[in-house]
GROMACS .gro file of C-alpha atoms in nm:
model
  389
    1MET     CA    1  -2.125   2.935  -3.899
    2LEU     CA    2  -1.836   2.979  -3.619
    3PHE     CA    3  -1.747   2.774  -3.345
    4GLY     CA    4  -1.742   3.038  -3.116
    5GLU     CA    5  -2.091   3.046  -3.207
    6ILE     CA    6  -2.190   2.713  -3.221
    7ILE     CA    7  -2.089   2.732  -2.837
    8LYS     CA    8  -2.226   2.992  -2.723
    9MET     CA    9  -2.586   2.847  -2.864
   10ALA     CA   10  -2.493   2.502  -2.693
   11LEU     CA   11  -2.411   2.713  -2.322
   12ALA     CA   12  -2.774   2.837  -2.471
   13SER     CA   13  -2.918   2.530  -2.448
   14LEU     CA   14  -2.793   2.400  -2.177
   15GLY     CA   15  -2.867   2.678  -1.969
   16ALA     CA   16  -3.179   2.700  -2.089
   17ASN     CA   17  -3.271   2.316  -1.928
   18LYS     CA   18  -3.027   2.316  -1.655
   19LEU     CA   19  -3.247   2.063  -1.431
   20ARG     CA   20  -3.220   1.819  -1.714
   21ALA     CA   21  -2.840   1.856  -1.808
   22ALA     CA   22  -2.717   1.894  -1.440
   23LEU     CA   23  -2.902   1.532  -1.398
   24THR     CA   24  -2.759   1.411  -1.647
   25MET     CA   25  -2.413   1.543  -1.578
   26ILE     CA   26  -2.447   1.346  -1.232
   27GLY     CA   27  -2.476   1.079  -1.396
   28ILE     CA   28  -2.092   1.116  -1.549
   29THR     CA   29  -2.028   1.279  -1.268
   30ILE     CA   30  -2.056   0.925  -0.980
   31GLY     CA   31  -1.967   0.728  -1.274
   32VAL     CA   32  -1.605   0.914  -1.302
   33PHE     CA   33  -1.545   1.014  -0.854
   34SER     CA   34  -1.614   0.621  -0.834
   35ILE     CA   35  -1.284   0.544  -1.041
   36ILE     CA   36  -1.104   0.852  -0.975
   37SER     CA   37  -1.118   0.803  -0.613
   38VAL     CA   38  -1.116   0.453  -0.583
   39MET     CA   39  -0.732   0.455  -0.798
   40THR     CA   40  -0.661   0.758  -0.609
   41ALA     CA   41  -0.712   0.576  -0.280
   42ILE     CA   42  -0.514   0.255  -0.409
   43GLY     CA   43  -0.254   0.456  -0.538
   44ALA     CA   44  -0.155   0.593  -0.224
   45LEU     CA   45  -0.190   0.315  -0.026
   46GLN     CA   46   0.025   0.083  -0.250
   47ASN     CA   47   0.226   0.411  -0.284
   48SER     CA   48   0.277   0.372   0.168
   49ILE     CA   49   0.284  -0.024   0.147
   50GLU     CA   50   0.561  -0.009  -0.045
   51ASN     CA   51   0.764   0.134   0.146
   52GLY     CA   52   0.634   0.038   0.384
   53LEU     CA   53   0.769  -0.332   0.333
   54SER     CA   54   1.040  -0.165   0.290
   55PHE     CA   55   1.112  -0.283   0.642
   56LEU     CA   56   1.444  -0.487   0.546
   57GLY     CA   57   1.745  -0.371   0.413
   58SER     CA   58   1.880  -0.428   0.133
   59ASN     CA   59   1.939  -0.813  -0.061
   60ILE     CA   60   1.815  -0.961   0.290
   61PHE     CA   61   1.592  -1.234   0.332
   62GLN     CA   62   1.349  -1.345   0.650
   63PHE     CA   63   1.329  -1.646   0.801
   64ALA     CA   64   1.017  -1.675   1.014
   65LYS     CA   65   0.740  -1.880   1.192
   66TYR     CA   66   0.449  -1.690   1.080
   67PRO     CA   67   0.453  -1.556   0.701
   68ALA     CA   68   0.422  -1.205   0.654
   69ASN     CA   69   0.105  -1.146   0.653
   70VAL     CA   70  -0.049  -1.364   0.979
   71ASN     CA   71  -0.449  -1.193   0.952
   72ILE     CA   72  -0.527  -1.536   0.796
   73GLY     CA   73  -0.828  -1.754   0.915
   74GLY     CA   74  -0.950  -2.102   0.927
   75GLU     CA   75  -0.704  -2.438   0.885
   76ILE     CA   76  -0.422  -2.259   0.746
   77LYS     CA   77  -0.463  -2.001   1.045
   78LYS     CA   78  -0.352  -2.323   1.273
   79LYS     CA   79  -0.125  -2.502   1.078
   80TYR     CA   80   0.169  -2.135   1.089
   81GLN     CA   81   0.006  -2.160   1.537
   82ASN     CA   82   0.057  -2.596   1.530
   83ARG     CA   83   0.439  -2.509   1.388
   84ARG     CA   84   0.709  -2.597   1.611
   85ASP     CA   85   0.890  -2.242   1.739
   86ILE     CA   86   1.200  -2.101   1.619
   87THR     CA   87   1.415  -2.192   1.922
   88TYR     CA   88   1.723  -1.940   2.046
   89ARG     CA   89   1.956  -2.194   2.082
   90GLN     CA   90   1.863  -2.351   1.685
   91ALA     CA   91   1.919  -1.978   1.533
   92LEU     CA   92   2.260  -1.957   1.728
   93HIS     CA   93   2.330  -2.317   1.519
   94TYR     CA   94   2.260  -2.152   1.229
   95TYR     CA   95   2.411  -1.826   1.322
   96GLN     CA   96   2.785  -2.049   1.333
   97MET     CA   97   2.713  -2.227   0.984
   98MET     CA   98   2.629  -1.964   0.784
   99GLU     CA   99   2.914  -1.717   0.918
  100GLY     CA  100   3.128  -1.657   0.678
  101ASP     CA  101   2.881  -1.636   0.363
  102ALA     CA  102   2.672  -1.369   0.458
  103ARG     CA  103   2.737  -1.000   0.560
  104GLU     CA  104   2.479  -1.001   0.860
  105ILE     CA  105   2.283  -1.212   1.033
  106CYS     CA  106   2.010  -1.081   1.304
  107LEU     CA  107   1.872  -1.257   1.517
  108LYS     CA  108   1.574  -1.044   1.711
  109CYS     CA  109   1.277  -1.153   1.869
  110PHE     CA  110   0.966  -0.920   1.930
  111GLY     CA  111   0.770  -0.856   2.268
  112TYR     CA  112   0.437  -0.790   2.121
  113GLU     CA  113   0.235  -0.922   2.426
  114LEU     CA  114   0.483  -0.745   2.666
  115LYS     CA  115   0.298  -0.374   2.618
  116GLY     CA  116   0.615  -0.132   2.764
  117GLN     CA  117   0.545   0.080   2.943
  118ALA     CA  118   0.892   0.403   3.012
  119VAL     CA  119   0.956   0.567   3.286
  120TYR     CA  120   1.248   0.892   3.288
  121ASN     CA  121   1.200   1.095   3.573
  122GLY     CA  122   0.843   1.039   3.770
  123VAL     CA  123   0.725   1.037   3.346
  124LYS     CA  124   0.551   0.787   3.237
  125THR     CA  125   0.457   0.716   2.864
  126THR     CA  126   0.141   0.515   2.749
  127PRO     CA  127   0.216   0.118   2.718
  128SER     CA  128   0.314   0.077   2.368
  129LEU     CA  129   0.644   0.018   2.315
  130LEU     CA  130   0.771  -0.240   2.146
  131ILE     CA  131   1.003  -0.477   2.329
  132VAL     CA  132   1.293  -0.624   2.027
  133GLY     CA  133   1.573  -0.855   2.196
  134THR     CA  134   1.791  -0.906   1.922
  135ASN     CA  135   2.161  -0.878   1.834
  136ARG     CA  136   2.365  -0.549   1.639
  137SER     CA  137   2.299  -0.676   1.322
  138PHE     CA  138   1.909  -0.487   1.429
  139LEU     CA  139   2.000  -0.184   1.225
  140THR     CA  140   2.124  -0.254   0.949
  141ALA     CA  141   1.829  -0.596   0.846
  142ASN     CA  142   1.542  -0.359   0.916
  143ALA     CA  143   1.646  -0.045   0.806
  144TYR     CA  144   1.726   0.225   1.075
  145THR     CA  145   2.019   0.404   1.172
  146LEU     CA  146   2.152   0.497   1.476
  147GLY     CA  147   2.119   0.897   1.524
  148TYR     CA  148   2.380   0.921   1.842
  149GLY     CA  149   2.554   0.675   2.105
  150ARG     CA  150   2.628   0.329   2.034
  151ASN     CA  151   2.435  -0.014   1.871
  152LEU     CA  152   2.440  -0.299   2.095
  153ASN     CA  153   2.752  -0.517   2.039
  154ASP     CA  154   2.853  -0.936   2.015
  155GLU     CA  155   2.953  -0.914   2.365
  156ASP     CA  156   2.647  -0.715   2.560
  157VAL     CA  157   2.438  -1.022   2.385
  158ALA     CA  158   2.738  -1.302   2.519
  159LEU     CA  159   2.706  -1.059   2.883
  160ALA     CA  160   2.376  -0.987   2.913
  161ARG     CA  161   2.381  -0.678   2.941
  162ARG     CA  162   2.103  -0.431   3.041
  163VAL     CA  163   2.136  -0.165   2.790
  164ILE     CA  164   1.901  -0.094   2.563
  165VAL     CA  165   1.901   0.095   2.262
  166VAL     CA  166   1.596   0.292   2.224
  167GLY     CA  167   1.333   0.505   1.964
  168LYS     CA  168   1.326   0.847   2.203
  169MET     CA  169   1.511   0.904   2.566
  170ILE     CA  170   1.337   0.712   2.770
  171GLU     CA  171   1.432   0.416   3.012
  172MET     CA  172   1.183   0.135   3.157
  173SER     CA  173   0.939   0.032   3.401
  174GLY     CA  174   0.987  -0.288   3.585
  175HIS     CA  175   1.404  -0.306   3.490
  176THR     CA  176   1.649  -0.106   3.528
  177TYR     CA  177   1.824  -0.035   3.219
  178THR     CA  178   2.156   0.214   3.044
  179ILE     CA  179   2.086   0.413   2.742
  180ILE     CA  180   2.353   0.386   2.473
  181GLY     CA  181   2.196   0.536   2.153
  182VAL     CA  182   1.916   0.655   2.040
  183LEU     CA  183   1.818   0.585   1.671
  184ALA     CA  184   1.743   0.827   1.446
  185GLU     CA  185   1.353   0.895   1.393
  186LYS     CA  186   1.152   0.631   1.134
  187GLY     CA  187   0.872   0.830   1.072
  188THR     CA  188   0.541   0.587   1.012
  189SER     CA  189   0.414   0.303   0.824
  190PHE     CA  190   0.116   0.191   0.775
  191GLY     CA  191  -0.056   0.467   1.049
  192GLN     CA  192   0.156   0.380   1.311
  193SER     CA  193   0.506   0.461   1.467
  194GLN     CA  194   0.772   0.237   1.368
  195ASP     CA  195   0.954   0.519   1.681
  196ASP     CA  196   0.796   0.352   1.916
  197LEU     CA  197   1.050   0.056   2.039
  198CYS     CA  198   1.387  -0.024   2.201
  199ILE     CA  199   1.618  -0.302   2.150
  200MET     CA  200   1.848  -0.509   2.383
  201PRO     CA  201   2.035  -0.833   2.372
  202ILE     CA  202   1.860  -1.110   2.236
  203THR     CA  203   1.975  -1.306   2.617
  204ARG     CA  204   1.868  -1.073   2.845
  205PHE     CA  205   1.517  -1.039   2.689
  206PHE     CA  206   1.501  -1.393   2.729
  207GLU     CA  207   1.625  -1.329   3.093
  208ASP     CA  208   1.418  -1.124   3.129
  209PHE     CA  209   1.086  -1.215   3.015
  210GLY     CA  210   1.161  -1.545   2.891
  211GLU     CA  211   1.202  -1.732   2.624
  212ALA     CA  212   0.936  -2.031   2.708
  213LYS     CA  213   0.672  -1.997   2.333
  214ARG     CA  214   0.853  -1.762   2.178
  215THR     CA  215   1.039  -1.743   1.849
  216VAL     CA  216   1.306  -1.633   1.676
  217ASN     CA  217   1.297  -1.410   1.341
  218ILE     CA  218   1.641  -1.450   1.112
  219ALA     CA  219   1.766  -1.184   0.871
  220THR     CA  220   1.981  -1.264   0.723
  221GLN     CA  221   2.203  -1.045   0.441
  222ALA     CA  222   2.453  -1.129   0.121
  223PHE     CA  223   2.742  -0.950   0.093
  224SER     CA  224   2.558  -0.800  -0.244
  225ALA     CA  225   2.277  -0.892  -0.555
  226GLU     CA  226   2.495  -1.109  -0.700
  227THR     CA  227   2.532  -1.352  -0.521
  228TYR     CA  228   2.152  -1.338  -0.346
  229ASN     CA  229   2.106  -1.641  -0.488
  230ARG     CA  230   2.359  -1.792  -0.362
  231THR     CA  231   2.334  -1.722   0.018
  232LEU     CA  232   1.953  -1.742  -0.013
  233ASP     CA  233   1.994  -2.153  -0.155
  234LYS     CA  234   2.279  -2.168   0.131
  235ALA     CA  235   2.073  -2.049   0.400
  236ILE     CA  236   1.752  -2.251   0.308
  237GLY     CA  237   2.032  -2.558   0.329
  238ALA     CA  238   2.151  -2.468   0.702
  239MET     CA  239   1.789  -2.385   0.839
  240ARG     CA  240   1.686  -2.733   0.696
  241ILE     CA  241   1.966  -2.902   0.872
  242VAL     CA  242   1.916  -2.665   1.216
  243ARG     CA  243   1.531  -2.742   1.231
  244GLY     CA  244   1.574  -3.181   1.166
  245VAL     CA  245   1.345  -3.090   0.831
  246ARG     CA  246   1.409  -3.494   0.672
  247ALA     CA  247   1.438  -3.449   0.241
  248ASN     CA  248   1.111  -3.478   0.152
  249GLN     CA  249   0.979  -3.271   0.366
  250GLU     CA  250   0.857  -2.946   0.304
  251ASN     CA  251   1.027  -2.654   0.484
  252ASP     CA  252   0.833  -2.550   0.853
  253PHE     CA  253   0.925  -2.183   0.803
  254GLU     CA  254   0.849  -1.893   0.590
  255ILE     CA  255   1.090  -1.716   0.344
  256TYR     CA  256   0.987  -1.355   0.211
  257SER     CA  257   1.204  -1.041   0.146
  258ASN     CA  258   1.162  -0.694   0.071
  259ASP     CA  259   1.087  -0.739  -0.305
  260SER     CA  260   0.821  -1.105  -0.258
  261LEU     CA  261   0.628  -0.835   0.019
  262LYS     CA  262   0.625  -0.642  -0.265
  263SER     CA  263   0.542  -0.830  -0.557
  264ALA     CA  264   0.258  -0.991  -0.340
  265PHE     CA  265   0.113  -0.668  -0.255
  266ILE     CA  266   0.121  -0.559  -0.627
  267SER     CA  267  -0.046  -0.853  -0.763
  268VAL     CA  268  -0.350  -0.805  -0.500
  269ALA     CA  269  -0.413  -0.418  -0.595
  270GLY     CA  270  -0.338  -0.511  -0.952
  271VAL     CA  271  -0.699  -0.736  -0.959
  272VAL     CA  272  -0.885  -0.483  -0.727
  273ARG     CA  273  -0.765  -0.186  -0.975
  274ILE     CA  274  -0.929  -0.362  -1.262
  275GLY     CA  275  -1.249  -0.443  -1.087
  276ALA     CA  276  -1.260  -0.131  -0.966
  277PHE     CA  277  -1.244   0.013  -1.316
  278VAL     CA  278  -1.494  -0.184  -1.437
  279ILE     CA  279  -1.811  -0.161  -1.193
  280SER     CA  280  -1.709   0.159  -1.302
  281PHE     CA  281  -1.709   0.132  -1.667
  282ILE     CA  282  -2.010   0.007  -1.629
  283ALA     CA  283  -2.128   0.283  -1.414
  284LEU     CA  284  -2.026   0.553  -1.704
  285VAL     CA  285  -2.180   0.314  -2.064
  286ALA     CA  286  -2.510   0.375  -1.783
  287ALA     CA  287  -2.465   0.742  -1.786
  288GLY     CA  288  -2.350   0.782  -2.161
  289ILE     CA  289  -2.655   0.573  -2.191
  290GLY     CA  290  -2.810   0.875  -2.036
  291ILE     CA  291  -2.672   1.114  -2.294
  292MET     CA  292  -2.771   0.956  -2.559
  293ASN     CA  293  -3.154   0.982  -2.439
  294ILE     CA  294  -3.157   1.322  -2.297
  295MET     CA  295  -3.029   1.359  -2.702
  296LEU     CA  296  -3.267   1.234  -2.896
  297VAL     CA  297  -3.509   1.373  -2.702
  298SER     CA  298  -3.401   1.738  -2.740
  299VAL     CA  299  -3.343   1.701  -3.083
  300THR     CA  300  -3.782   1.551  -3.113
  301GLU     CA  301  -3.841   1.808  -2.899
  302ARG     CA  302  -3.626   2.101  -3.105
  303THR     CA  303  -3.795   1.981  -3.423
  304LYS     CA  304  -3.995   2.311  -3.431
  305GLU     CA  305  -3.644   2.540  -3.368
  306ILE     CA  306  -3.421   2.307  -3.630
  307GLY     CA  307  -3.639   2.395  -3.901
  308VAL     CA  308  -3.620   2.764  -3.844
  309ARG     CA  309  -3.338   2.769  -3.777
  310LYS     CA  310  -3.247   2.528  -4.163
  311SER     CA  311  -3.524   2.816  -4.350
  312ILE     CA  312  -3.261   3.047  -4.242
  313GLY     CA  313  -2.966   2.951  -4.383
  314ALA     CA  314  -2.862   2.706  -4.145
  315ARG     CA  315  -2.657   2.396  -4.242
  316SER     CA  316  -2.681   2.066  -4.070
  317ARG     CA  317  -2.306   2.006  -3.977
  318ASP     CA  318  -2.394   2.353  -3.799
  319ILE     CA  319  -2.647   2.164  -3.596
  320LEU     CA  320  -2.519   1.862  -3.604
  321ARG     CA  321  -2.244   2.084  -3.424
  322GLN     CA  322  -2.423   2.252  -3.134
  323PHE     CA  323  -2.566   1.924  -3.025
  324LEU     CA  324  -2.246   1.727  -3.028
  325THR     CA  325  -2.060   2.038  -2.840
  326GLU     CA  326  -2.351   2.023  -2.526
  327ALA     CA  327  -2.335   1.681  -2.534
  328VAL     CA  328  -1.929   1.651  -2.488
  329PHE     CA  329  -1.986   1.997  -2.226
  330ILE     CA  330  -2.203   1.803  -2.049
  331SER     CA  331  -2.014   1.525  -2.040
  332GLU     CA  332  -1.613   1.686  -1.920
  333ALA     CA  333  -1.776   1.955  -1.725
  334GLY     CA  334  -1.945   1.559  -1.514
  335GLY     CA  335  -1.582   1.412  -1.595
  336THR     CA  336  -1.445   1.706  -1.428
  337LEU     CA  337  -1.586   1.746  -1.116
  338GLY     CA  338  -1.646   1.348  -1.073
  339ILE     CA  339  -1.219   1.360  -1.099
  340ILE     CA  340  -1.253   1.673  -0.828
  341LEU     CA  341  -1.505   1.504  -0.572
  342GLY     CA  342  -1.304   1.163  -0.647
  343VAL     CA  343  -0.901   1.347  -0.634
  344ILE     CA  344  -1.075   1.465  -0.301
  345GLY     CA  345  -1.193   1.160  -0.191
  346GLY     CA  346  -0.962   0.946  -0.256
  347ASP     CA  347  -0.729   1.139  -0.077
  348LEU     CA  348  -0.935   1.205   0.242
  349LEU     CA  349  -0.874   0.851   0.286
  350ALA     CA  350  -0.533   0.834   0.222
  351ALA     CA  351  -0.459   1.098   0.514
  352TRP     CA  352  -0.719   0.896   0.701
  353LEU     CA  353  -0.509   0.631   0.687
  354LYS     CA  354  -0.199   0.833   0.742
  355VAL     CA  355  -0.048   0.760   0.452
  356ASP     CA  356   0.118   1.027   0.102
  357ILE     CA  357  -0.134   1.174  -0.043
  358ILE     CA  358  -0.096   1.178  -0.464
  359PHE     CA  359  -0.318   1.332  -0.793
  360PRO     CA  360  -0.345   0.992  -1.034
  361TYR     CA  361  -0.285   1.204  -1.344
  362GLY     CA  362  -0.245   0.898  -1.556
  363TRP     CA  363  -0.627   0.811  -1.463
  364ALA     CA  364  -0.738   1.216  -1.439
  365ILE     CA  365  -0.679   1.226  -1.804
  366ALA     CA  366  -0.847   0.881  -1.939
  367GLY     CA  367  -1.101   0.927  -1.703
  368LEU     CA  368  -1.148   1.332  -1.953
  369ILE     CA  369  -1.105   1.107  -2.297
  370VAL     CA  370  -1.343   0.822  -2.136
  371CYS     CA  371  -1.605   1.122  -2.124
  372SER     CA  372  -1.534   1.329  -2.447
  373ALA     CA  373  -1.545   0.942  -2.659
  374ILE     CA  374  -1.878   0.904  -2.450
  375GLY     CA  375  -1.994   1.276  -2.580
  376ILE     CA  376  -1.959   1.167  -2.923
  377ALA     CA  377  -2.098   0.774  -2.881
  378ALA     CA  378  -2.441   0.931  -2.718
  379ASN     CA  379  -2.460   1.217  -3.046
  380LEU     CA  380  -2.466   0.846  -3.307
  381ASP     CA  381  -2.870   0.816  -3.251
  382PRO     CA  382  -2.939   1.216  -3.236
  383ILE     CA  383  -2.768   1.277  -3.529
  384ASP     CA  384  -2.912   0.978  -3.724
  385ALA     CA  385  -3.277   1.163  -3.622
  386LEU     CA  386  -3.225   1.463  -3.741
  387ARG     CA  387  -3.095   1.416  -4.086
  388TYR     CA  388  -3.425   1.297  -4.138
  389GLU     CA  389  -3.556   1.628  -4.028
   0.00000   0.00000   0.00000
């Protein structure tokens, strides 16, 4: 029997049992949908986070009071809250110790609680501007570029000048500043704009908004990748000295870089992927058992049809191929629908999170292969039953 005829007969048989075929296909669809949607969402989120975590420039590490993930609870959170702030005096001491051993040293203090609002020609912005007190190295340390104008310089910091570099053409309310430069647009990260900020000399920041209960972050750039580890080792020693940490005490500050943040996220994402795959695979196996049961019942119900076909010369292998084609078609149709719905669902979540949309080609191909395997495996019992008809 020609393969085309087998396909026609298989489709005709499925068409005669639409509800049973549809219900069987739904099981496969749900299993594949769960895998693809989760993997699509995780992949899109990972791409966004890996790009967003590159908020530090190349060959840069940072010291801070708090770890990068401050959303921790319980006793661990208290540990960081009870730490001493990194004061501006300590940051300056570190700066002096590391001069000549690093390309850039950025001191920065964030005014998260200030909710800055800008006024220009009587027009006010929403109170969402992030005010940062820093020095000339902020752009390099945080992967910003200057659109036009000039950057902060050492004299601005030394004289506490009332100057700012902004992400938009604005003036800050409450205090008068001269805009000396505008940052090039950077876009969003984790769904939030990176352009709603203004930077000013750290000395001016402390004079206008106070220095008490504020901690300074220190970003240091090595001269090259080859000198990175050497610079980091010396920087840790310098930081321990300025913080007064004894030899038998652990660091009372955090150290992180782009690579360490990415590695931490990738390890977590890997665990989530494995968990999602195991759960979804169980759903697929359950769907495969359902197909196996349906095909076995189909063989039992169609003994008369099988007998008639054999009596007119049909070979057993042709009948087996038809059943196999029916099972594989149901599996592949369910898998394809699951992939389409999974990609749509995952990308809708990605769009809601304002991250780049992706198509998980690898997982889609793997899903179709698994569906084919399930369709073939589902025919093992029906084939054994058919041999004895």
